[in-house]
Coordinates of C-alpha atoms in Angstrom, one line a residue:
Chain A
M1 CA 8.2 -4.0 30.5
P2 CA 9.5 -7.2 28.4
K3 CA 13.0 -7.4 28.0
A4 CA 15.7 -8.8 25.1
K5 CA 17.1 -12.1 25.8
G6 CA 20.5 -11.6 26.6
A7 CA 19.7 -8.2 28.0
E8 CA 22.8 -6.9 29.5
S9 CA 21.6 -4.1 32.9
D10 CA 24.1 -0.8 33.0
P11 CA 24.4 0.8 36.1
G12 CA 23.3 4.2 37.2
I13 CA 20.3 5.7 36.3
I14 CA 20.1 4.2 32.8
D15 CA 18.8 0.6 34.4
G16 CA 15.4 2.1 33.0
L17 CA 16.4 1.7 29.1
D18 CA 15.1 -0.7 26.9
R19 CA 17.9 -2.8 25.5
A20 CA 15.8 -4.4 23.4
I21 CA 14.7 -1.3 21.9
H22 CA 17.8 1.3 22.8
S23 CA 20.1 0.1 19.4
P24 CA 20.1 2.8 16.7
A25 CA 19.4 0.1 14.5
R26 CA 16.4 -1.6 16.3
L27 CA 15.2 2.2 17.1
K28 CA 14.8 2.4 13.5
I29 CA 12.5 -1.0 12.5
L30 CA 9.9 0.2 15.0
A31 CA 10.4 3.9 13.9
I32 CA 9.6 2.1 10.7
L33 CA 6.6 0.0 11.7
S34 CA 5.1 2.2 14.1
V35 CA 3.9 4.3 11.0
A36 CA 3.2 1.6 9.0
E37 CA -0.1 -1.0 9.1
R38 CA 3.1 -4.0 8.1
A39 CA 5.8 -4.6 6.0
D40 CA 7.9 -6.5 4.8
F41 CA 11.6 -7.4 4.9
T42 CA 12.9 -5.9 1.7
F43 CA 11.3 -2.6 1.9
L44 CA 12.5 -2.5 5.7
L45 CA 15.9 -3.5 4.2
N46 CA 15.7 -0.2 1.9
Q47 CA 13.9 2.1 4.5
T48 CA 16.9 1.1 7.2
G49 CA 20.3 0.7 4.9
L50 CA 21.1 -2.5 7.2
T51 CA 22.5 -5.1 5.5
R52 CA 20.1 -8.8 5.4
G53 CA 22.1 -10.9 8.1
N54 CA 22.0 -7.0 10.1
L55 CA 18.6 -6.8 9.6
S56 CA 17.4 -10.4 9.8
S57 CA 19.6 -10.3 13.7
H58 CA 17.8 -6.8 14.9
L59 CA 14.2 -8.4 14.3
S60 CA 14.9 -11.8 16.0
V61 CA 15.9 -10.2 19.2
L62 CA 12.1 -7.5 18.5
E63 CA 10.9 -10.8 18.1
E64 CA 11.5 -12.4 21.0
A65 CA 11.0 -9.4 22.8
G66 CA 7.9 -9.9 21.7
Y67 CA 7.7 -6.2 20.3
I68 CA 7.1 -7.4 16.8
D69 CA 4.9 -10.1 15.0
V70 CA 6.6 -11.9 11.8
N71 CA 4.4 -14.0 9.2
K72 CA 5.8 -15.6 6.7
E73 CA 3.9 -16.6 3.7
F74 CA 4.6 -16.7 0.0
V75 CA 3.3 -14.8 -2.7
E76 CA 3.7 -16.2 -6.3
R77 CA 5.8 -18.8 -4.9
V78 CA 8.5 -16.1 -3.5
P79 CA 9.2 -16.1 0.6
R80 CA 7.6 -12.9 1.8
T81 CA 8.3 -11.6 5.5
L82 CA 5.6 -10.2 7.2
V83 CA 6.3 -7.7 9.8
R84 CA 4.1 -5.9 12.0
L85 CA 4.5 -4.3 15.6
N86 CA 2.4 -5.0 18.1
P87 CA 1.0 -3.5 20.4
A88 CA 3.4 -5.1 23.5
G89 CA 6.4 -3.3 21.1
K90 CA 3.5 -0.1 21.1
T91 CA 3.5 0.1 25.1
A92 CA 7.3 -0.5 25.0
I93 CA 8.1 2.6 22.4
Q94 CA 6.2 4.9 24.9
N95 CA 8.0 3.5 28.2
Y96 CA 11.2 4.0 26.3
R97 CA 10.9 7.3 25.1
D98 CA 9.3 7.8 28.8
N99 CA 12.2 6.8 30.3
M100 CA 15.2 7.8 28.0
Q101 CA 13.1 11.7 28.9
D102 CA 14.0 10.5 32.6
V103 CA 17.5 9.8 31.3
L104 CA 18.1 12.7 30.0
D105 CA 15.8 15.7 32.6
E106 CA 18.6 13.9 35.1
L107 CA 21.2 14.2 33.6
L108 CA 20.8 18.0 32.9
R109 CA 19.6 17.9 36.7
S110 CA 23.4 16.6 38.0
Chain B
M1 CA 10.5 18.8 16.2
T2 CA 7.9 16.0 18.4
T3 CA 8.0 12.6 18.0
E4 CA 5.1 12.5 16.5
N5 CA 6.3 15.7 13.8
S6 CA 9.7 13.0 13.0
L7 CA 7.4 10.4 12.0
K8 CA 4.7 11.7 10.5
Q9 CA 8.1 12.9 8.2
L10 CA 8.8 9.5 8.5
R11 CA 5.7 8.2 7.2
R12 CA 5.0 10.3 4.1
K13 CA 8.9 10.0 3.5
A14 CA 8.3 5.7 3.1
Y15 CA 5.0 6.5 1.8
L16 CA 6.3 9.0 -1.7
A17 CA 9.6 6.7 -1.8
Y18 CA 7.1 4.3 -3.2
H19 CA 5.1 5.9 -5.4
Q20 CA 8.1 7.4 -7.0
D21 CA 7.6 4.2 -9.6
G22 CA 6.5 6.1 -11.9
I23 CA 4.0 3.7 -12.9
L24 CA 0.8 5.9 -12.0
D25 CA 1.9 8.6 -14.5
I26 CA 2.6 6.2 -16.6
V27 CA -1.0 4.1 -16.4
I28 CA -3.0 7.6 -16.7
G29 CA -0.6 8.7 -19.7
L30 CA -0.8 5.2 -21.8
A31 CA -5.0 6.3 -21.1
I32 CA -4.8 9.1 -22.8
I33 CA -2.1 8.6 -25.2
G34 CA -4.9 5.8 -26.3
F35 CA -7.8 7.9 -26.0
G36 CA -5.7 10.2 -28.8
L37 CA -5.3 7.4 -31.4
M38 CA -8.5 6.3 -30.7
M39 CA -9.9 9.5 -30.9
L40 CA -6.9 9.5 -35.1
S41 CA -8.8 6.5 -35.5
N42 CA -12.5 6.7 -34.9
S43 CA -12.4 3.5 -33.0
L44 CA -14.1 3.0 -29.9
V45 CA -12.3 6.2 -27.0
V46 CA -14.6 4.5 -24.6
F47 CA -11.8 1.2 -24.3
S48 CA -8.8 4.1 -23.8
W49 CA -8.8 3.5 -20.0
L50 CA -8.0 -0.5 -20.3
P51 CA -4.2 0.5 -19.2
A52 CA -5.6 1.1 -16.4
L53 CA -6.0 -2.5 -15.4
L54 CA -1.8 -3.0 -15.6
Y55 CA -1.6 -1.0 -12.6
M56 CA -1.4 -3.4 -10.2
P57 CA 0.5 -6.4 -11.8
L58 CA 3.2 -3.8 -12.5
K59 CA 2.7 -2.6 -8.6
N60 CA 3.5 -6.0 -8.3
A61 CA 6.2 -7.0 -11.0
I62 CA 7.9 -3.4 -11.0
T63 CA 8.0 -1.6 -7.1
V64 CA 7.1 -4.7 -4.7
P65 CA 9.7 -7.0 -5.5
R66 CA 12.9 -4.2 -5.4
F67 CA 10.9 -1.6 -2.8
G68 CA 9.6 -3.6 -0.5
F69 CA 5.6 -4.7 0.1
V70 CA 4.7 -2.0 2.9
Q71 CA 0.3 -1.7 3.7
F72 CA 0.5 2.4 5.4
D73 CA -3.1 1.6 6.8
S74 CA -5.3 -0.8 7.8
E75 CA -7.5 -2.6 5.5
V76 CA -10.4 -1.2 6.9
R77 CA -9.2 2.9 6.5
T78 CA -7.7 1.4 3.4
K79 CA -11.3 -0.2 1.8
T80 CA -13.0 3.8 3.2
Q81 CA -10.3 5.3 1.2
L82 CA -11.8 3.2 -2.1
A83 CA -14.6 3.1 -1.3
R84 CA -14.6 7.1 -1.7
G85 CA -12.6 7.1 -4.9
L86 CA -15.3 4.8 -5.8
A87 CA -17.6 7.1 -5.5
I88 CA -15.8 10.3 -7.3
G89 CA -15.1 8.8 -10.3
V90 CA -18.7 7.4 -10.1
L91 CA -19.6 10.5 -9.1
T92 CA -17.7 12.0 -12.1
I93 CA -18.7 9.4 -14.6
S94 CA -22.1 9.8 -13.8
V95 CA -22.0 14.0 -14.1
F96 CA -20.4 13.4 -17.3
V97 CA -22.7 11.2 -18.7
G98 CA -25.4 12.7 -17.9
L99 CA -24.2 16.2 -19.4
Y100 CA -23.5 14.0 -22.8
F101 CA -27.2 12.8 -23.4
A102 CA -28.2 16.2 -22.1
V103 CA -26.7 18.1 -24.9
G104 CA -27.8 15.5 -27.4
R105 CA -31.4 15.3 -26.0
D106 CA -31.4 19.3 -26.0
S107 CA -32.8 19.1 -21.9
I108 CA -30.6 22.3 -21.3
P109 CA -30.9 26.1 -22.8
A110 CA -29.5 26.5 -26.1
V111 CA -26.1 28.7 -24.5
L112 CA -25.1 26.1 -22.7
R113 CA -25.5 23.5 -24.9
N114 CA -23.2 25.7 -27.4
W115 CA -20.9 25.9 -25.6
V116 CA -20.4 22.8 -24.3
G117 CA -20.3 22.0 -27.8
E118 CA -18.0 24.0 -29.1
N119 CA -15.4 23.3 -25.6
F120 CA -16.2 19.5 -25.4
M121 CA -13.0 18.6 -25.0
L122 CA -12.8 21.1 -22.2
V123 CA -15.6 20.3 -20.2
L124 CA -14.0 15.5 -20.5
G125 CA -10.7 17.4 -19.5
G126 CA -12.5 19.9 -16.2
F127 CA -13.8 16.0 -15.4
G128 CA -10.3 14.5 -15.8
A129 CA -9.2 16.7 -14.0
V130 CA -11.8 16.5 -11.0
M131 CA -10.9 12.9 -10.9
L132 CA -6.9 14.0 -10.6
I133 CA -7.3 15.8 -8.1
G134 CA -9.7 13.7 -6.3
T135 CA -6.7 11.3 -6.6
A136 CA -4.3 13.3 -5.8
R137 CA -6.0 14.2 -2.1
L138 CA -7.0 10.3 -1.7
V139 CA -2.9 9.2 -1.9
S140 CA -1.7 12.7 -1.2
L141 CA 0.4 12.6 -4.2
Q142 CA 1.2 17.2 -4.9
R143 CA 2.1 16.1 -8.2
L144 CA -1.4 14.6 -9.4
Y145 CA -2.6 18.6 -9.0
W146 CA 0.2 19.7 -11.4
Y147 CA -1.5 17.1 -13.8
A148 CA -4.3 18.5 -13.5
G149 CA -3.9 22.0 -14.2
A150 CA -1.7 20.9 -16.5
M151 CA -4.4 18.8 -18.7
L152 CA -7.1 21.8 -18.4
G153 CA -4.2 24.2 -19.5
I154 CA -2.6 22.0 -22.8
I155 CA -6.9 21.6 -23.7
Y156 CA -6.9 25.2 -23.4
L157 CA -4.2 25.9 -25.8
G158 CA -5.1 23.7 -27.7
I159 CA -8.2 24.8 -28.2
R160 CA -7.8 28.7 -28.6
L161 CA -5.2 27.9 -30.9
D162 CA -6.9 25.4 -32.8
I163 CA -5.1 22.5 -33.0
A164 CA -6.2 19.2 -33.6
E165 CA -7.5 17.5 -30.4
P166 CA -6.5 13.9 -31.1
V167 CA -2.9 15.7 -30.8
Y168 CA -3.2 18.1 -28.4
T169 CA -4.9 15.4 -26.2
I170 CA -1.9 12.8 -27.5
T171 CA 0.7 16.0 -26.3
L172 CA -1.2 15.8 -22.6
G173 CA -0.6 12.0 -22.8
L174 CA 3.0 12.4 -23.4
L175 CA 3.2 15.3 -20.7
F176 CA 2.5 12.2 -18.0
L177 CA 3.8 9.0 -19.8
I178 CA 7.7 11.3 -20.1
P179 CA 7.9 12.4 -16.3
G180 CA 6.5 8.4 -15.4
V181 CA 8.9 6.6 -17.4
W182 CA 11.7 9.1 -16.1
M183 CA 10.7 8.0 -12.5
L184 CA 10.4 4.7 -13.2
I185 CA 13.9 5.2 -15.0
R186 CA 15.2 6.8 -11.2
F187 CA 13.5 4.2 -9.2
L188 CA 15.1 1.0 -11.2
Q189 CA 18.4 2.5 -10.6
K190 CA 17.6 3.7 -6.8
Y191 CA 16.2 -0.1 -6.4
P192 CA 17.9 -3.1 -8.3
R193 CA 16.2 -6.2 -7.9
T194 CA 18.5 -8.6 -5.6
G195 CA 17.4 -11.5 -7.6
E196 CA 17.0 -13.0 -4.2
G197 CA 13.1 -12.3 -3.0
N198 CA 12.3 -11.5 0.7
A199 CA 14.6 -14.4 2.3
E200 CA 16.5 -12.8 4.9
G201 CA 19.8 -13.6 5.3

């Protein structure tokens, strides 16, 4: 499973969680992208409620982790950044979900 | 709630927000008002659909810069939906045109011909309602079902109360236009244009 650049490793049972996804903002971005074929920066901005700088930085983390494809294009001379969840991202979400389930099961058992 | 249901709700919420700009309602309203005005002035009513051409330019000029661009389905699915929509539209118009000529050429029973002649606007409204229901099913917008019902209701009342055809047609158009303008104002307030295009911070 790919890890985000600079991701820290946590001791104990949450070691298996993907730090690129394990952030409320990035999880929200991925959830939105998982229900759309592709979306642009403005759409993600409106849906997540993040600031431009925050969204940009979270998208960079997800792009570096290889979970999203980011394409820049010009529409009537206006730049548009289109973002799409790629197959690796879909797999990562599935893995994250399974690992999170394991963590919660473990916590409830202890 | 399961993860799948949550994602469905998220998709539904985003999808509905994208269509809460009132543009569809305004375009339909303008087409119906145009139809009414053309009836009033004995102009060519066949051109009343022309406001439909405004839909995509308005969406691109108003909705996308404020709300952002989103494509909910794959291109294949989008094309399939579009093809289905066109098929429904062509079929409905074909049946309507067929009926129109059948009435004109005495090729249907006199009772039915007379009924269609007396209730021509209701028949026309029926076809309009079918197209609205078809669109509602395609784009999953519940309010279009209400519009379809209101369309038939207003035409029926107009006929029963013996109101002039252009008057209740224009009233019907206003029924679409006014909520559309109200939705557009709310949309513009909720999603102001930032003036920074789509460039990220």
